[in-house]
Structures are given as structure tokens and as C-alpha cells.
Amino acid sequence: MPTRREIIQQFVPTSPLVRHLGIRLEAIEDGRARLVLPYRPELATIEDIVHGGAIASLIDTAGMAATWSDDSEPESMSGSTVTLNVNYVAAARGRDLTATAEVVRRGRSLVFSEVRVTKPDGRLVATGSVVQRLG
């Protein structure tokens, strides 16, 4: 049976919404994941400002990837976002965005992650927290 990490590595590129947004899984290790949202004009809300909904989707996907980043074999293939909080710190104008998610607590069925979204120069765009239910 594949591990959670192997499952998420296969899932991210095949998810219809993730593929539509162009999100890429750049790195994954136990408790951490890094994803990139490449800028495209279709993701803008006005001019070249990245839409907040695209950023929220990036945070949600990064939190999910971090949740599924361990080497254990899942009891179930199901999971869902329970809570998604997003704090927008600065506008992102025409730039690729990187989300770095880290698990801060892994319970039996709930996993809590913190996410930071940055511009290529490292400046903060948004922060978020994601709670995922496993099983």
C-alpha cells in the first residue's frame, strides 16, 4: 500500500482545480510541503494583482499536502479541510507565489498546519492555517 506522501505526490498534479490553477508541488518531506502558484493573467482580480481566492486555494492545497506528507500508510483514502483561515498581508502583483506549509500538530484524525505565502524575493503575501481531517 502506498504511503500518504506517495499518494499526495500523485494527487496534486492530477487534481482538476490544482491543475487549472497551475499549482506545482515543489518539495515534500515529513511535516512540510512547498508549492508554487505560477502567475498567469487569468489568476488576476484586477490588472496584475493575484486574486485572493487563488491564494486561498494555494494555502488550502499546501496545508493538505503537509497533512499527507508523512510516510505512514493511510487507514482510509479520504480526508477533508475542516477549517481554512487566510490572512492577506500584501498584494501580489504579477509574480509567482510560493506556499510553505508546516504541520504544527498531528492528532489521531485532525492535523493542524501553518502556511506562509511569499513572493520570489521572500516578502510575505499571506499567512494561513489549515485543519485537515483524515479518514
Coordinates of N, CA and C in Angstrom, one line a residue:
M1 N 0.9 -1.2 0.0 CA 0.0 0.0 0.0 C 0.9 1.2 0.0
P2 N 0.6 2.3 -0.8 CA 1.4 3.5 -0.8 C 1.3 4.3 0.5
T3 N 2.3 5.1 0.8 CA 2.3 5.9 1.9 C 1.5 7.2 1.6
R4 N 1.1 7.9 2.6 CA 0.4 9.2 2.4 C 1.2 10.1 1.5
R5 N 2.5 10.2 1.7 CA 3.4 11.1 0.9 C 3.3 10.6 -0.6
E6 N 3.4 9.3 -0.9 CA 3.3 8.9 -2.3 C 1.9 9.2 -2.9
I7 N 0.9 9.1 -2.0 CA -0.5 9.4 -2.5 C -0.6 10.9 -2.9
I8 N -0.1 11.8 -2.0 CA -0.3 13.2 -2.3 C 0.6 13.6 -3.5
Q9 N 1.8 13.0 -3.6 CA 2.6 13.3 -4.8 C 1.9 13.0 -6.1
Q10 N 1.1 12.0 -6.1 CA 0.3 11.6 -7.3 C -0.9 12.4 -7.4
F11 N -1.6 12.8 -6.3 CA -2.8 13.5 -6.3 C -2.7 15.0 -6.8
V12 N -1.7 15.7 -6.3 CA -1.6 17.1 -6.6 C -1.6 17.4 -8.1
P13 N -0.8 16.8 -8.9 CA -0.8 17.1 -10.3 C -2.0 16.6 -11.1
T14 N -2.8 15.8 -10.5 CA -4.0 15.2 -11.2 C -5.3 15.9 -10.7
S15 N -5.3 16.6 -9.6 CA -6.5 17.3 -9.1 C -6.9 18.3 -10.2
P16 N -8.2 18.3 -10.6 CA -8.6 19.2 -11.6 C -8.5 20.7 -11.2
L17 N -8.8 21.1 -10.0 CA -8.7 22.5 -9.6 C -7.2 22.9 -9.5
V18 N -6.4 22.1 -8.9 CA -5.0 22.3 -8.8 C -4.3 22.5 -10.2
R19 N -4.7 21.6 -11.1 CA -4.2 21.7 -12.4 C -4.6 22.9 -13.1
H20 N -5.9 23.3 -13.0 CA -6.5 24.5 -13.6 C -5.7 25.8 -13.1
L21 N -5.4 25.8 -11.8 CA -4.7 26.9 -11.2 C -3.2 26.9 -11.6
G22 N -2.7 25.7 -11.9 CA -1.3 25.6 -12.3 C -0.3 25.3 -11.1
I23 N -0.9 25.0 -9.9 CA -0.1 24.8 -8.7 C 0.8 23.6 -8.9
R24 N 2.0 23.7 -8.5 CA 3.0 22.6 -8.6 C 3.5 22.3 -7.2
L25 N 3.7 21.0 -6.9 CA 4.3 20.6 -5.7 C 5.8 20.6 -5.9
E26 N 6.5 21.4 -5.2 CA 8.0 21.6 -5.5 C 8.8 20.7 -4.5
A27 N 8.4 20.6 -3.3 CA 9.1 19.8 -2.3 C 8.2 19.2 -1.3
I28 N 8.5 18.1 -0.7 CA 7.7 17.5 0.3 C 8.6 16.6 1.2
E29 N 8.4 16.7 2.5 CA 9.1 15.9 3.4 C 8.2 15.8 4.6
D30 N 8.5 14.9 5.6 CA 7.7 14.7 6.7 C 7.3 16.0 7.4
G31 N 6.0 16.3 7.4 CA 5.5 17.5 8.1 C 5.7 18.8 7.4
R32 N 6.2 18.8 6.1 CA 6.4 20.1 5.4 C 6.1 19.8 3.9
A33 N 5.6 20.9 3.3 CA 5.4 20.9 1.8 C 5.6 22.3 1.3
R34 N 6.1 22.4 0.1 CA 6.3 23.7 -0.6 C 5.7 23.6 -2.0
L35 N 4.8 24.5 -2.3 CA 4.0 24.5 -3.5 C 4.2 25.9 -4.2
V36 N 4.1 25.9 -5.5 CA 4.2 27.2 -6.3 C 3.0 27.4 -7.1
L37 N 2.5 28.6 -7.1 CA 1.4 29.1 -7.9 C 2.0 30.0 -9.0
P38 N 2.2 29.5 -10.2 CA 2.8 30.4 -11.2 C 1.8 31.5 -11.6
Y39 N 2.3 32.7 -11.8 CA 1.4 33.8 -12.2 C 0.9 33.6 -13.6
R40 N -0.4 33.8 -13.8 CA -1.0 33.9 -15.2 C -2.0 35.0 -15.1
P41 N -2.2 35.7 -16.2 CA -3.2 36.8 -16.2 C -4.6 36.3 -15.8
E42 N -4.9 35.1 -16.0 CA -6.3 34.5 -15.7 C -6.5 34.4 -14.2
L43 N -5.4 34.5 -13.4 CA -5.5 34.5 -11.9 C -5.6 35.8 -11.3
A44 N -5.7 36.9 -12.1 CA -5.7 38.3 -11.6 C -7.2 38.6 -11.2
T45 N -7.3 39.5 -10.2 CA -8.6 40.1 -9.9 C -8.8 41.4 -10.6
I46 N -7.7 42.2 -10.7 CA -7.7 43.5 -11.4 C -6.2 43.7 -11.8
E47 N -6.0 44.3 -13.0 CA -4.7 44.5 -13.5 C -3.9 43.2 -13.3
D48 N -2.8 43.2 -12.6 CA -2.0 42.0 -12.4 C -1.9 41.5 -11.0
I49 N -2.9 41.9 -10.2 CA -3.0 41.5 -8.8 C -3.6 40.1 -8.7
V50 N -2.9 39.2 -8.1 CA -3.4 37.8 -7.9 C -4.6 37.8 -7.0
H51 N -5.6 37.1 -7.5 CA -6.9 37.1 -6.8 C -6.7 36.3 -5.5
G52 N -7.4 36.9 -4.4 CA -7.4 36.2 -3.1 C -7.9 34.8 -3.1
G53 N -8.8 34.5 -3.9 CA -9.3 33.1 -4.0 C -8.3 32.1 -4.5
A54 N -7.4 32.6 -5.4 CA -6.3 31.7 -5.9 C -5.3 31.5 -4.8
I55 N -5.0 32.6 -4.0 CA -4.1 32.5 -2.9 C -4.7 31.5 -1.8
A56 N -6.0 31.7 -1.5 CA -6.6 30.8 -0.5 C -6.6 29.3 -1.0
S57 N -6.8 29.1 -2.3 CA -6.7 27.7 -2.8 C -5.2 27.2 -2.7
L58 N -4.2 28.0 -2.9 CA -2.8 27.6 -2.7 C -2.6 27.3 -1.3
I59 N -3.1 28.1 -0.3 CA -2.9 27.8 1.1 C -3.6 26.5 1.5
D60 N -4.8 26.3 1.0 CA -5.5 25.0 1.3 C -4.8 23.8 0.8
T61 N -4.3 23.9 -0.5 CA -3.6 22.8 -1.1 C -2.3 22.5 -0.4
A62 N -1.6 23.6 0.0 CA -0.3 23.4 0.7 C -0.6 22.7 2.1
G63 N -1.6 23.2 2.8 CA -1.9 22.5 4.1 C -2.3 21.1 3.9
M64 N -3.0 20.7 2.9 CA -3.4 19.3 2.6 C -2.1 18.5 2.3
A65 N -1.2 19.1 1.5 CA 0.0 18.4 1.2 C 0.8 18.1 2.4
A66 N 1.0 19.1 3.3 CA 1.7 18.9 4.5 C 1.1 17.8 5.4
T67 N -0.3 17.8 5.4 CA -1.0 16.8 6.2 C -0.7 15.4 5.7
W68 N -0.6 15.2 4.4 CA -0.4 13.9 3.8 C 1.1 13.7 3.5
S69 N 2.0 14.4 4.2 CA 3.4 14.3 3.9 C 4.2 13.2 4.6
D70 N 3.5 12.5 5.5 CA 4.3 11.5 6.3 C 4.4 10.2 5.6
D71 N 5.2 9.3 6.1 CA 5.4 8.0 5.5 C 4.5 6.9 5.9
S72 N 3.4 7.2 6.7 CA 2.6 6.2 7.1 C 1.6 5.7 6.0
E73 N 1.1 4.5 6.2 CA 0.1 4.0 5.2 C -1.3 4.5 5.8
P74 N -2.1 5.1 5.0 CA -3.4 5.6 5.5 C -4.4 4.5 5.7
E75 N -5.2 4.6 6.8 CA -6.3 3.7 7.0 C -7.4 3.9 6.0
S76 N -7.5 5.1 5.5 CA -8.5 5.5 4.5 C -8.0 6.5 3.5
M77 N -8.5 6.5 2.3 CA -8.1 7.5 1.3 C -8.8 8.8 1.4
S78 N -9.7 8.9 2.4 CA -10.5 10.1 2.5 C -9.8 11.1 3.4
G79 N -10.2 12.4 3.2 CA -9.7 13.5 4.0 C -10.5 14.7 3.6
S80 N -10.5 15.7 4.4 CA -11.2 17.0 4.1 C -10.7 18.1 4.9
T81 N -10.8 19.3 4.3 CA -10.5 20.5 5.1 C -11.6 20.8 6.0
V82 N -11.3 21.0 7.3 CA -12.2 21.3 8.4 C -12.3 22.8 8.5
T83 N -11.1 23.5 8.6 CA -11.0 24.9 8.7 C -9.9 25.5 7.9
L84 N -10.2 26.6 7.3 CA -9.2 27.3 6.5 C -9.3 28.8 6.8
N85 N -8.2 29.3 7.4 CA -8.1 30.7 7.7 C -7.0 31.4 6.9
V86 N -7.3 32.5 6.3 CA -6.3 33.2 5.5 C -6.2 34.7 5.9
N87 N -5.0 35.1 6.1 CA -4.6 36.5 6.4 C -3.9 37.1 5.2
Y88 N -4.4 38.0 4.5 CA -3.7 38.7 3.4 C -2.9 39.8 4.0
V89 N -1.6 39.8 3.7 CA -0.7 40.8 4.2 C -0.3 41.8 3.2
A90 N -0.1 41.4 1.9 CA 0.3 42.4 0.9 C -0.2 41.9 -0.4
A91 N -0.4 42.8 -1.4 CA -0.8 42.4 -2.7 C 0.3 41.7 -3.5
A92 N 0.0 40.7 -4.3 CA 1.0 40.1 -5.1 C 0.7 40.5 -6.6
R93 N 1.6 41.2 -7.1 CA 1.4 41.8 -8.5 C 2.3 41.0 -9.5
G94 N 1.6 40.2 -10.3 CA 2.3 39.6 -11.5 C 3.5 38.7 -11.1
R95 N 3.4 38.0 -10.0 CA 4.6 37.2 -9.5 C 4.1 35.8 -9.2
D96 N 5.0 34.8 -9.4 CA 4.8 33.5 -8.9 C 4.8 33.6 -7.4
L97 N 4.0 32.7 -6.8 CA 3.9 32.7 -5.3 C 4.3 31.3 -4.8
T98 N 5.0 31.3 -3.7 CA 5.4 30.0 -3.0 C 4.7 29.9 -1.7
A99 N 4.1 28.8 -1.5 CA 3.5 28.5 -0.2 C 4.3 27.4 0.5
T100 N 4.7 27.7 1.8 CA 5.4 26.7 2.6 C 4.5 26.4 3.7
A101 N 4.1 25.1 3.8 CA 3.2 24.6 4.9 C 4.0 23.7 5.8
E102 N 3.7 23.8 7.1 CA 4.3 23.0 8.1 C 3.3 22.5 9.1
V103 N 3.3 21.2 9.4 CA 2.4 20.6 10.4 C 2.8 21.1 11.7
V104 N 1.9 21.6 12.5 CA 2.2 22.1 13.9 C 1.7 21.1 14.9
R105 N 0.7 20.3 14.6 CA 0.2 19.3 15.4 C -0.5 18.2 14.6
R106 N -0.1 17.0 14.9 CA -0.8 15.9 14.2 C -1.5 15.0 15.2
G107 N -2.8 15.1 15.2 CA -3.6 14.2 16.1 C -4.0 12.9 15.4
R108 N -4.9 12.2 16.1 CA -5.3 10.9 15.5 C -6.1 11.1 14.2
S109 N -7.0 12.1 14.2 CA -7.8 12.4 13.0 C -7.7 13.8 12.5
L110 N -7.2 14.7 13.3 CA -7.1 16.1 12.8 C -5.6 16.5 12.8
V111 N -5.3 17.2 11.7 CA -3.9 17.7 11.5 C -3.9 19.2 11.3
F112 N -3.1 19.9 12.1 CA -3.1 21.4 12.0 C -1.8 21.8 11.3
S113 N -2.0 22.7 10.3 CA -0.8 23.2 9.6 C -0.8 24.8 9.6
E114 N 0.4 25.3 9.5 CA 0.5 26.8 9.3 C 1.2 27.0 7.9
V115 N 0.7 28.0 7.2 CA 1.2 28.2 5.8 C 1.7 29.7 5.7
R116 N 2.8 29.8 5.0 CA 3.3 31.2 4.6 C 3.4 31.3 3.1
V117 N 2.8 32.3 2.5 CA 2.9 32.5 1.1 C 3.8 33.7 0.8
T118 N 4.8 33.5 0.0 CA 5.8 34.6 -0.3 C 5.9 34.8 -1.8
K119 N 6.4 36.0 -2.0 CA 6.8 36.4 -3.4 C 8.2 35.8 -3.7
P120 N 8.7 35.9 -4.9 CA 10.0 35.3 -5.2 C 11.2 36.0 -4.4
D121 N 11.0 37.2 -4.0 CA 12.0 37.9 -3.2 C 11.9 37.6 -1.7
G122 N 11.0 36.7 -1.3 CA 10.8 36.3 0.1 C 9.8 37.1 0.9
R123 N 9.3 38.2 0.3 CA 8.4 39.1 1.0 C 7.0 38.3 1.2
L124 N 6.5 38.5 2.4 CA 5.2 37.8 2.8 C 4.0 38.4 2.1
V125 N 3.2 37.6 1.5 CA 1.9 37.9 0.9 C 0.7 37.6 1.7
A126 N 0.8 36.4 2.3 CA -0.4 35.9 3.1 C 0.1 34.8 4.1
T127 N -0.6 34.6 5.1 CA -0.4 33.5 6.0 C -1.8 32.8 6.1
G128 N -1.7 31.6 6.6 CA -2.9 30.8 6.7 C -2.7 29.7 7.7
S129 N -3.9 29.2 8.2 CA -3.9 27.9 9.0 C -4.9 27.0 8.4
V130 N -4.6 25.7 8.4 CA -5.4 24.7 7.8 C -5.6 23.6 8.8
V131 N -6.8 23.1 9.0 CA -7.1 21.9 9.8 C -7.7 20.9 8.8
Q132 N -7.0 19.8 8.7 CA -7.5 18.7 7.9 C -7.9 17.5 8.7
R133 N -9.0 16.9 8.3 CA -9.5 15.6 8.9 C -9.0 14.5 8.0
L134 N -8.4 13.5 8.7 CA -8.0 12.2 8.0 C -9.1 11.2 8.3
G135 N -9.3 10.4 7.2 CA -10.2 9.2 7.4 C -11.7 9.5 7.4

